[in-house]
Coordinates of N, CA, C and O in Angstrom, one line a residue:
L1 N 65.7 -3.4 -16.9 CA 65.4 -4.8 -17.4 C 64.1 -5.3 -16.8 O 63.3 -6.0 -17.5
I2 N 63.9 -5.1 -15.5 CA 62.7 -5.6 -14.9 C 61.5 -4.9 -15.5 O 60.5 -5.6 -15.8
L3 N 61.6 -3.6 -15.6 CA 60.4 -2.9 -16.2 C 60.1 -3.3 -17.6 O 59.0 -3.4 -18.0
K4 N 61.2 -3.4 -18.4 CA 60.9 -3.9 -19.8 C 60.2 -5.2 -19.8 O 59.3 -5.4 -20.6
K5 N 60.6 -6.1 -19.0 CA 60.0 -7.5 -19.0 C 58.5 -7.3 -18.5 O 57.6 -7.9 -19.1
Y6 N 58.3 -6.5 -17.5 CA 56.9 -6.3 -17.0 C 56.0 -5.7 -18.1 O 54.9 -6.2 -18.3
L7 N 56.5 -4.7 -18.8 CA 55.7 -4.1 -19.8 C 55.4 -5.0 -21.0 O 54.4 -4.9 -21.7
E8 N 56.3 -6.0 -21.2 CA 56.0 -7.1 -22.2 C 54.9 -8.0 -21.8 O 54.0 -8.3 -22.6
N9 N 54.9 -8.4 -20.5 CA 53.9 -9.4 -20.1 C 52.8 -8.9 -19.2 O 51.9 -9.7 -18.9
K10 N 53.0 -7.7 -18.6 CA 52.0 -7.1 -17.7 C 51.6 -8.1 -16.5 O 50.5 -8.1 -16.0
D11 N 52.7 -8.8 -16.1 CA 52.4 -9.8 -15.0 C 53.7 -9.7 -14.1 O 54.8 -10.2 -14.4
W12 N 53.5 -9.2 -12.8 CA 54.6 -9.1 -11.9 C 55.2 -10.5 -11.5 O 56.4 -10.6 -11.3
K13 N 54.3 -11.4 -11.3 CA 54.8 -12.8 -10.9 C 55.6 -13.4 -12.0 O 56.7 -14.0 -11.7
E14 N 55.2 -13.3 -13.2 CA 55.9 -13.8 -14.3 C 57.3 -13.1 -14.5 O 58.3 -13.7 -14.8
T15 N 57.2 -11.8 -14.3 CA 58.4 -11.0 -14.4 C 59.4 -11.4 -13.3 O 60.6 -11.5 -13.6
E16 N 58.9 -11.6 -12.1 CA 59.8 -12.1 -11.0 C 60.4 -13.4 -11.3 O 61.6 -13.6 -11.2
K17 N 59.6 -14.3 -11.8 CA 60.1 -15.7 -12.2 C 61.2 -15.5 -13.2 O 62.3 -16.1 -13.1
F18 N 61.0 -14.8 -14.3 CA 62.0 -14.6 -15.4 C 63.2 -13.9 -14.8 O 64.3 -14.4 -15.1
S19 N 63.1 -12.9 -14.0 CA 64.2 -12.2 -13.4 C 65.1 -13.1 -12.6 O 66.3 -13.0 -12.7
I20 N 64.5 -13.9 -11.8 CA 65.3 -14.7 -10.9 C 65.9 -15.9 -11.7 O 67.1 -16.2 -11.5
E21 N 65.1 -16.5 -12.5 CA 65.7 -17.7 -13.3 C 66.8 -17.2 -14.2 O 67.8 -18.0 -14.4
N22 N 66.8 -16.0 -14.7 CA 67.8 -15.6 -15.6 C 68.9 -14.7 -14.9 O 69.7 -14.1 -15.6
N23 N 68.7 -14.5 -13.6 CA 69.6 -13.7 -12.8 C 69.9 -12.4 -13.4 O 71.1 -11.9 -13.5
I24 N 68.9 -11.7 -13.9 CA 69.1 -10.4 -14.6 C 69.6 -9.3 -13.6 O 70.2 -8.4 -14.1
L25 N 69.4 -9.5 -12.3 CA 70.0 -8.6 -11.3 C 71.4 -8.9 -11.0 O 72.0 -8.2 -10.2
Q26 N 71.9 -10.0 -11.5 CA 73.3 -10.5 -11.3 C 73.7 -10.5 -9.8 O 74.7 -10.0 -9.4
T27 N 72.9 -11.3 -9.1 CA 73.2 -11.5 -7.6 C 73.9 -12.8 -7.4 O 73.8 -13.7 -8.3
N28 N 74.5 -12.9 -6.3 CA 75.2 -14.2 -6.0 C 74.3 -15.2 -5.3 O 74.6 -16.4 -5.4
T29 N 73.2 -14.8 -4.7 CA 72.3 -15.8 -4.0 C 70.9 -15.6 -4.4 O 70.5 -14.5 -4.8
L30 N 70.1 -16.6 -4.3 CA 68.7 -16.6 -4.6 C 68.0 -15.6 -3.7 O 67.1 -14.8 -4.1
S31 N 68.3 -15.6 -2.4 CA 67.7 -14.7 -1.4 C 67.9 -13.2 -1.8 O 67.0 -12.4 -1.7
S32 N 69.1 -12.9 -2.3 CA 69.4 -11.5 -2.7 C 68.6 -11.2 -3.9 O 68.1 -10.1 -4.0
A33 N 68.5 -12.1 -4.8 CA 67.7 -11.8 -6.1 C 66.3 -11.5 -5.7 O 65.7 -10.6 -6.2
K34 N 65.7 -12.3 -4.8 CA 64.3 -12.1 -4.4 C 64.1 -10.8 -3.7 O 63.2 -10.1 -3.9
R35 N 65.1 -10.5 -2.8 CA 64.9 -9.3 -2.0 C 65.1 -8.1 -2.9 O 64.3 -7.1 -2.8
I36 N 66.0 -8.0 -3.8 CA 66.3 -6.9 -4.7 C 65.1 -6.8 -5.7 O 64.6 -5.6 -5.9
F37 N 64.6 -7.9 -6.2 CA 63.5 -7.8 -7.1 C 62.3 -7.2 -6.3 O 61.5 -6.4 -6.8
R38 N 62.0 -7.7 -5.1 CA 60.9 -7.2 -4.3 C 60.9 -5.7 -4.1 O 60.0 -5.0 -4.3
E39 N 62.1 -5.2 -3.7 CA 62.3 -3.8 -3.5 C 62.1 -3.0 -4.8 O 61.5 -1.9 -4.8
T40 N 62.7 -3.5 -5.9 CA 62.7 -2.8 -7.1 C 61.3 -2.7 -7.7 O 60.8 -1.7 -8.1
S41 N 60.6 -3.9 -7.7 CA 59.3 -3.9 -8.2 C 58.3 -3.1 -7.4 O 57.4 -2.5 -7.9
L42 N 58.5 -3.0 -6.1 CA 57.7 -2.2 -5.2 C 57.8 -0.7 -5.7 O 56.8 0.0 -5.8
R43 N 59.0 -0.3 -5.9 CA 59.2 1.1 -6.4 C 58.6 1.3 -7.8 O 57.9 2.3 -8.0
L44 N 58.8 0.4 -8.7 CA 58.3 0.5 -10.1 C 56.8 0.5 -10.1 O 56.1 1.2 -10.9
K45 N 56.1 -0.3 -9.2 CA 54.7 -0.3 -9.1 C 54.1 1.1 -8.7 O 52.9 1.3 -9.0
S46 N 54.9 1.9 -8.1 CA 54.4 3.2 -7.7 C 54.3 4.2 -8.8 O 53.7 5.2 -8.7
L47 N 54.9 3.8 -9.9 CA 54.8 4.6 -11.1 C 53.5 4.3 -11.9 O 53.2 3.1 -12.0
S48 N 52.9 5.3 -12.5 CA 51.8 5.0 -13.4 C 52.2 4.3 -14.6 O 53.4 4.3 -14.9
H49 N 51.3 3.8 -15.4 CA 51.6 3.1 -16.6 C 52.3 4.1 -17.6 O 53.3 3.7 -18.2
Q50 N 51.8 5.3 -17.7 CA 52.5 6.3 -18.5 C 53.9 6.6 -18.1 O 54.8 6.7 -18.9
E51 N 54.1 6.7 -16.8 CA 55.5 6.9 -16.3 C 56.4 5.7 -16.6 O 57.5 5.9 -16.9
Q52 N 55.8 4.5 -16.4 CA 56.6 3.3 -16.7 C 57.0 3.3 -18.2 O 58.2 3.0 -18.5
E53 N 56.1 3.5 -19.1 CA 56.4 3.6 -20.5 C 57.4 4.6 -20.8 O 58.3 4.4 -21.6
F54 N 57.2 5.8 -20.2 CA 58.2 6.9 -20.5 C 59.6 6.5 -20.0 O 60.6 6.8 -20.6
F55 N 59.6 5.9 -18.8 CA 60.9 5.5 -18.2 C 61.8 4.7 -19.2 O 63.0 4.9 -19.4
I56 N 61.2 3.7 -19.9 CA 61.9 2.9 -20.8 C 62.5 3.6 -21.9 O 63.6 3.3 -22.4
R57 N 61.9 4.7 -22.4 CA 62.4 5.4 -23.6 C 63.1 6.7 -23.2 O 63.6 7.4 -24.1
S58 N 63.2 7.0 -21.9 CA 63.8 8.3 -21.5 C 65.3 8.3 -21.3 O 65.9 7.2 -21.3
N59 N 65.9 9.4 -21.2 CA 67.3 9.5 -20.9 C 67.7 9.3 -19.5 O 66.8 9.2 -18.6
Y60 N 68.9 9.2 -19.2 CA 69.4 8.9 -17.8 C 68.9 9.9 -16.8 O 68.5 9.5 -15.7
L61 N 68.9 11.2 -17.1 CA 68.4 12.2 -16.1 C 66.9 12.0 -15.8 O 66.6 12.0 -14.6
D62 N 66.1 11.8 -16.8 CA 64.7 11.6 -16.5 C 64.5 10.3 -15.8 O 63.6 10.2 -14.9
Q63 N 65.2 9.3 -16.1 CA 65.1 8.0 -15.4 C 65.5 8.2 -13.9 O 64.8 7.7 -13.0
S64 N 66.6 9.0 -13.7 CA 67.0 9.2 -12.3 C 65.9 9.9 -11.5 O 65.6 9.6 -10.4
I65 N 65.3 10.9 -12.2 CA 64.2 11.7 -11.6 C 63.0 10.7 -11.2 O 62.4 10.8 -10.1
L66 N 62.6 9.9 -12.2 CA 61.5 9.0 -11.9 C 61.9 8.0 -10.8 O 61.0 7.6 -10.1
I67 N 63.1 7.5 -10.8 CA 63.5 6.6 -9.7 C 63.3 7.3 -8.3 O 62.8 6.8 -7.4
W68 N 63.8 8.6 -8.3 CA 63.6 9.4 -7.0 C 62.2 9.5 -6.7 O 61.8 9.3 -5.5
I69 N 61.3 9.9 -7.6 CA 59.9 10.0 -7.4 C 59.3 8.7 -6.9 O 58.5 8.6 -5.9
A70 N 59.7 7.6 -7.5 CA 59.2 6.3 -7.1 C 59.6 5.9 -5.7 O 58.8 5.4 -4.9
I71 N 60.9 6.3 -5.3 CA 61.3 6.0 -3.9 C 60.5 6.9 -3.0 O 60.1 6.4 -1.9
C72 N 60.3 8.2 -3.3 CA 59.6 9.1 -2.4 C 58.1 8.6 -2.3 O 57.6 8.8 -1.2
R73 N 57.5 8.1 -3.3 CA 56.2 7.6 -3.2 C 56.1 6.3 -2.4 O 55.1 6.1 -1.7
T74 N 57.1 5.5 -2.6 CA 57.1 4.2 -1.9 C 57.3 4.3 -0.4 O 56.7 3.6 0.4
Y75 N 58.3 5.1 -0.1 CA 58.7 5.2 1.3 C 58.3 6.6 1.8 O 59.1 7.6 1.6
K76 N 57.2 6.7 2.5 CA 56.7 8.0 3.0 C 57.8 8.8 3.8 O 57.9 10.0 3.6
F77 N 58.5 8.1 4.6 CA 59.6 8.8 5.4 C 60.5 9.6 4.5 O 60.9 10.7 4.7
I78 N 61.0 8.9 3.4 CA 61.9 9.6 2.4 C 61.2 10.7 1.7 O 61.7 11.8 1.5
G79 N 59.9 10.4 1.3 CA 59.2 11.5 0.6 C 59.0 12.7 1.5 O 59.1 13.8 1.0
D80 N 58.7 12.5 2.8 CA 58.6 13.6 3.7 C 59.9 14.3 3.9 O 59.9 15.6 4.0
F81 N 61.0 13.6 3.9 CA 62.3 14.2 4.0 C 62.6 15.1 2.8 O 63.1 16.2 2.9
A82 N 62.3 14.5 1.6 CA 62.5 15.3 0.4 C 61.7 16.6 0.4 O 62.2 17.6 0.1
S83 N 60.4 16.4 0.7 CA 59.5 17.6 0.6 C 59.7 18.6 1.7 O 59.4 19.8 1.4
T84 N 60.1 18.2 2.8 CA 60.3 19.2 3.9 C 61.7 19.7 4.0 O 62.0 20.9 4.0
I85 N 62.7 18.8 4.0 CA 64.1 19.3 4.3 C 64.8 19.7 2.9 O 65.2 20.8 2.8
I86 N 64.8 18.8 2.0 CA 65.5 19.1 0.7 C 64.9 20.3 0.0 O 65.6 21.2 -0.4
I87 N 63.6 20.2 -0.2 CA 63.0 21.3 -1.0 C 63.0 22.6 -0.3 O 63.4 23.7 -0.8
E88 N 62.8 22.6 1.0 CA 62.8 23.9 1.8 C 64.2 24.4 1.8 O 64.4 25.7 1.7
K89 N 65.2 23.6 2.0 CA 66.6 24.1 2.0 C 67.0 24.7 0.6 O 67.5 25.7 0.5
F90 N 66.6 23.9 -0.4 CA 66.9 24.4 -1.8 C 66.2 25.8 -2.1 O 66.8 26.7 -2.6
N91 N 64.9 25.8 -1.7 CA 64.2 27.1 -2.0 C 64.7 28.3 -1.2 O 64.4 29.4 -1.5
S92 N 65.4 28.0 -0.1 CA 65.9 29.1 0.7 C 67.4 29.3 0.5 O 68.1 29.9 1.3
Y93 N 67.9 28.7 -0.6 CA 69.3 28.8 -1.0 C 70.3 28.3 0.0 O 71.5 28.8 0.1
Q94 N 69.9 27.4 0.8 CA 70.8 26.7 1.8 C 71.1 25.3 1.1 O 70.4 24.4 1.3
L95 N 72.1 25.3 0.3 CA 72.4 24.1 -0.5 C 73.1 23.0 0.1 O 73.2 21.9 -0.4
E96 N 73.8 23.2 1.3 CA 74.5 22.2 1.9 C 73.6 21.2 2.7 O 72.8 21.7 3.5
M97 N 73.7 19.9 2.4 CA 72.9 18.9 3.0 C 73.8 18.2 4.0 O 74.8 17.5 3.5
E98 N 73.5 18.2 5.2 CA 74.4 17.6 6.3 C 73.6 16.5 7.0 O 72.4 16.4 6.9
Y99 N 74.4 15.6 7.6 CA 73.8 14.6 8.4 C 72.9 15.2 9.5 O 71.9 14.6 9.9
S100 N 73.3 16.4 10.0 CA 72.5 17.0 11.0 C 71.1 17.4 10.5 O 70.1 17.4 11.3
D101 N 70.9 17.6 9.2 CA 69.6 17.9 8.6 C 68.7 16.6 8.8 O 67.6 16.7 9.1
F102 N 69.3 15.5 8.5 CA 68.6 14.2 8.6 C 68.3 14.0 10.1 O 67.2 13.6 10.4
N103 N 69.3 14.2 11.0 CA 69.0 14.0 12.4 C 67.9 14.8 12.9 O 67.1 14.4 13.7
Y104 N 67.9 16.1 12.5 CA 66.8 17.0 12.9 C 65.4 16.5 12.4 O 64.5 16.4 13.2
F105 N 65.4 16.1 11.2 CA 64.2 15.6 10.6 C 63.7 14.3 11.3 O 62.5 14.2 11.7
F106 N 64.7 13.4 11.6 CA 64.4 12.1 12.3 C 63.8 12.4 13.7 O 62.8 11.8 14.0
E107 N 64.4 13.3 14.4 CA 63.9 13.6 15.7 C 62.5 14.2 15.7 O 61.7 13.8 16.5
N108 N 62.2 15.1 14.7 CA 60.9 15.6 14.6 C 59.8 14.6 14.2 O 58.7 14.6 14.7
Q109 N 60.2 13.6 13.4 CA 59.3 12.6 12.9 C 58.9 11.6 14.0 O 57.9 10.9 14.0
Q110 N 59.7 11.5 15.1 CA 59.4 10.6 16.2 C 58.1 11.0 16.9 O 57.5 10.1 17.5
F111 N 57.8 12.3 16.8 CA 56.5 12.7 17.4 C 55.3 12.1 16.6 O 54.2 11.9 17.2
F112 N 55.5 11.9 15.3 CA 54.4 11.5 14.5 C 54.4 10.0 14.3 O 53.4 9.4 13.9
H113 N 55.6 9.4 14.4 CA 55.7 7.9 14.1 C 56.4 7.3 15.3 O 57.6 7.3 15.4
E114 N 55.6 6.7 16.1 CA 56.1 6.1 17.4 C 57.1 5.0 17.1 O 58.1 4.8 17.9
E115 N 57.0 4.3 16.0 CA 57.9 3.2 15.7 C 59.4 3.7 15.5 O 60.3 2.9 15.7
L116 N 59.5 5.0 15.2 CA 60.9 5.5 15.0 C 61.6 5.6 16.4 O 62.8 5.5 16.5
R117 N 60.8 5.7 17.5 CA 61.4 5.8 18.8 C 62.1 4.5 19.2 O 63.0 4.5 20.1
T118 N 61.7 3.4 18.6 CA 62.2 2.1 19.0 C 63.4 1.7 18.2 O 64.0 0.6 18.5
L119 N 63.8 2.4 17.2 CA 64.9 2.1 16.4 C 66.2 2.3 17.1 O 66.4 3.2 17.9
K120 N 67.1 1.3 16.9 CA 68.4 1.5 17.5 C 69.2 2.6 16.8 O 68.9 2.9 15.7
D121 N 70.1 3.2 17.5 CA 71.0 4.2 16.9 C 71.7 3.7 15.7 O 71.8 4.5 14.7
S122 N 72.1 2.5 15.7 CA 72.8 2.0 14.5 C 71.9 1.9 13.3 O 72.3 2.1 12.2
T123 N 70.6 1.5 13.5 CA 69.6 1.5 12.5 C 69.3 2.9 11.9 O 69.2 3.0 10.7
R124 N 69.2 3.8 12.8 CA 69.0 5.2 12.3 C 70.2 5.7 11.5 O 70.0 6.3 10.4
K125 N 71.4 5.4 11.9 CA 72.6 5.8 11.1 C 72.6 5.1 9.8 O 73.0 5.7 8.8
K126 N 72.2 3.8 9.8 CA 72.2 3.1 8.5 C 71.2 3.6 7.5 O 71.4 3.8 6.3
L127 N 70.0 4.0 8.1 CA 69.0 4.6 7.3 C 69.5 5.9 6.7 O 69.3 6.2 5.5
R128 N 70.1 6.7 7.5 CA 70.7 8.0 7.0 C 71.8 7.8 5.9 O 71.7 8.4 4.9
Q129 N 72.6 6.8 6.2 CA 73.7 6.4 5.2 C 73.0 6.0 3.8 O 73.5 6.5 2.8
V130 N 72.0 5.2 3.9 CA 71.4 4.7 2.7 C 70.7 5.9 1.9 O 70.8 6.0 0.7
I131 N 70.0 6.7 2.6 CA 69.3 7.8 2.0 C 70.3 8.8 1.3 O 70.1 9.2 0.2
F132 N 71.4 9.1 2.0 CA 72.4 9.9 1.4 C 73.1 9.3 0.2 O 73.4 9.9 -0.8
R133 N 73.3 8.0 0.3 CA 73.9 7.3 -0.9 C 72.9 7.3 -2.1 O 73.4 7.6 -3.2
I134 N 71.7 7.1 -1.8 CA 70.7 7.2 -2.9 C 70.7 8.6 -3.5 O 70.7 8.7 -4.7
M135 N 70.7 9.6 -2.7 CA 70.6 11.0 -3.2 C 71.9 11.3 -4.0 O 71.8 11.9 -5.0
K136 N 73.0 10.7 -3.6 CA 74.3 11.0 -4.4 C 74.2 10.2 -5.7 O 74.5 10.7 -6.7
D137 N 73.7 8.9 -5.6 CA 73.7 8.1 -6.8 C 72.7 8.7 -7.9 O 73.0 8.6 -9.1
L138 N 71.7 9.4 -7.4 CA 70.7 10.0 -8.3 C 71.0 11.5 -8.6 O 70.2 12.2 -9.2
N139 N 72.1 12.0 -8.1 CA 72.5 13.4 -8.3 C 71.5 14.4 -7.6 O 71.4 15.5 -8.1
I140 N 70.8 14.0 -6.6 CA 70.0 14.9 -5.8 C 70.9 15.8 -5.0 O 70.7 17.0 -4.8
I141 N 72.0 15.2 -4.5 CA 73.1 15.9 -3.9 C 74.4 15.5 -4.5 O 74.6 14.4 -5.1
S142 N 75.4 16.5 -4.5 CA 76.7 16.2 -5.1 C 77.5 15.4 -4.1 O 77.1 15.2 -3.0
K143 N 78.7 15.1 -4.6 CA 79.7 14.4 -3.7 C 80.0 15.2 -2.5 O 80.4 14.7 -1.5
N144 N 79.9 16.5 -2.7 CA 80.2 17.5 -1.6 C 79.0 17.7 -0.7 O 79.0 18.7 0.1
K145 N 77.9 17.0 -0.9 CA 76.7 17.1 -0.2 C 76.0 18.4 -0.4 O 75.3 19.0 0.5
E146 N 76.1 18.9 -1.7 CA 75.3 20.1 -2.0 C 74.1 19.7 -2.8 O 74.2 18.9 -3.7
I147 N 72.9 20.3 -2.5 CA 71.7 20.0 -3.3 C 71.9 20.4 -4.7 O 72.3 21.6 -5.0
T148 N 71.6 19.5 -5.6 CA 71.7 19.8 -7.0 C 70.3 20.0 -7.7 O 69.5 19.1 -7.6
P149 N 70.1 21.1 -8.4 CA 68.8 21.2 -9.1 C 68.8 20.2 -10.2 O 69.8 20.1 -11.0
L150 N 67.7 19.4 -10.3 CA 67.5 18.5 -11.5 C 66.4 19.0 -12.3 O 65.3 19.2 -11.9
L151 N 66.7 19.2 -13.6 CA 65.7 19.8 -14.5 C 65.1 18.7 -15.4 O 65.8 18.2 -16.3
P152 N 63.9 18.3 -15.1 CA 63.2 17.3 -15.9 C 63.0 17.8 -17.3 O 62.8 19.0 -17.5
S153 N 62.9 16.9 -18.3 CA 62.6 17.3 -19.7 C 61.1 17.8 -19.7 O 60.3 17.5 -18.8
I154 N 60.8 18.5 -20.8 CA 59.4 18.9 -21.0 C 58.5 17.7 -21.1 O 57.4 17.7 -20.5
E155 N 59.0 16.7 -21.7 CA 58.2 15.5 -21.9 C 57.9 14.9 -20.5 O 56.7 14.4 -20.3
L156 N 58.9 14.8 -19.7 CA 58.6 14.2 -18.3 C 57.6 15.1 -17.6 O 56.7 14.6 -16.9
K157 N 57.7 16.4 -17.7 CA 56.8 17.3 -17.0 C 55.4 17.1 -17.4 O 54.4 17.3 -16.7
E158 N 55.2 16.5 -18.7 CA 53.9 16.4 -19.2 C 53.3 14.9 -19.1 O 52.2 14.7 -19.6
V159 N 54.1 14.0 -18.6 CA 53.7 12.6 -18.6 C 52.3 12.4 -17.9 O 51.4 11.9 -18.5
T160 N 52.2 12.8 -16.7 CA 50.9 12.7 -16.0 C 50.7 13.9 -15.0 O 51.7 14.5 -14.6
K161 N 49.5 14.1 -14.5 CA 49.3 15.1 -13.5 C 50.1 14.7 -12.2 O 50.6 15.6 -11.5
S162 N 50.0 13.5 -11.9 CA 50.7 13.0 -10.6 C 52.2 13.3 -10.7 O 52.8 13.6 -9.7
T163 N 52.8 13.1 -11.9 CA 54.2 13.4 -12.1 C 54.5 14.8 -11.8 O 55.4 15.2 -11.1
R164 N 53.7 15.7 -12.4 CA 53.9 17.2 -12.3 C 53.8 17.5 -10.8 O 54.6 18.3 -10.3
K165 N 52.8 17.0 -10.1 CA 52.7 17.3 -8.7 C 53.9 16.8 -7.9 O 54.5 17.5 -7.1
D166 N 54.4 15.6 -8.2 CA 55.5 15.0 -7.4 C 56.8 15.7 -7.8 O 57.7 15.7 -7.0
L167 N 57.0 16.2 -9.0 CA 58.2 16.9 -9.4 C 58.3 18.1 -8.4 O 59.4 18.3 -7.9
K168 N 57.3 18.8 -8.3 CA 57.3 20.0 -7.4 C 57.5 19.6 -5.9 O 58.2 20.3 -5.2
L169 N 56.9 18.5 -5.5 CA 57.0 18.1 -4.1 C 58.3 17.5 -3.7 O 58.8 17.8 -2.6
F170 N 59.0 16.7 -4.6 CA 60.2 16.0 -4.2 C 61.5 16.4 -4.9 O 62.5 16.0 -4.5
L171 N 61.4 17.2 -5.9 CA 62.6 17.4 -6.8 C 63.1 18.8 -6.7 O 62.4 19.8 -7.1
P172 N 64.3 19.0 -6.2 CA 64.9 20.4 -6.1 C 65.1 20.9 -7.5 O 65.7 20.3 -8.4
G173 N 64.6 22.1 -7.8 CA 64.8 22.8 -9.0 C 63.8 22.4 -10.1 O 63.8 23.0 -11.2
A174 N 62.8 21.6 -9.8 CA 61.8 21.2 -10.8 C 61.0 22.3 -11.3 O 60.5 22.3 -12.4
T175 N 60.8 23.3 -10.5 CA 60.0 24.5 -10.9 C 60.7 25.6 -11.7 O 60.2 26.6 -12.0
I176 N 62.0 25.4 -11.9 CA 62.9 26.4 -12.5 C 62.5 26.4 -14.0 O 62.3 25.4 -14.6

C-alpha cells in the first residue's frame, strides 16, 4: 500500500502523511505508525524505480524476494550475514540454519564493527530473533530452520542489473 501510494505521487513526505492519516498500516498508536512507516519506506527506497514498479505487479514469491533484497541492501549487517553465512551454507549443502551460525557470524563481525562489542547480550539475542523471524516469514528458511532455495521469476531476474547481482549475493538458489 505504501509503495502504491508513493508510485502515484512520487513524494515520500506526501506518502507518509497519507499513510499515517489513513492508518493504512493499521497501528494502534501514532508513534508506531511513524516508526513502521519510517522502516518500511527506508527499505522501499533501496529498490530501484524498475524494482518498485515490478514489485506492485509481481506475485508473492517475487515480492518476498524483493523484500529480502531490500532488507539486505538497507541493513549491511543482514546483507553480510546473507552473503556469507546463508549463501555459503546453501552452496555447500549444509541446509540447517542454527542460532550458532548467527552467533559465529556476530562474533566475527565484532572485529570489523566496534559498535557490536558494546551491545548487550539481550540486544544481540533480539537481533538474532528478528533476523530469524524475517527469514521464516519470507521463506528464506523453513519452520525447521532449513535454508529454502527461492527461485525468482525470469522477469525478476531481468528487472535490473543490480537485481541480478543481488539475487546471486543474497538469495539461496537464485543461480539454479
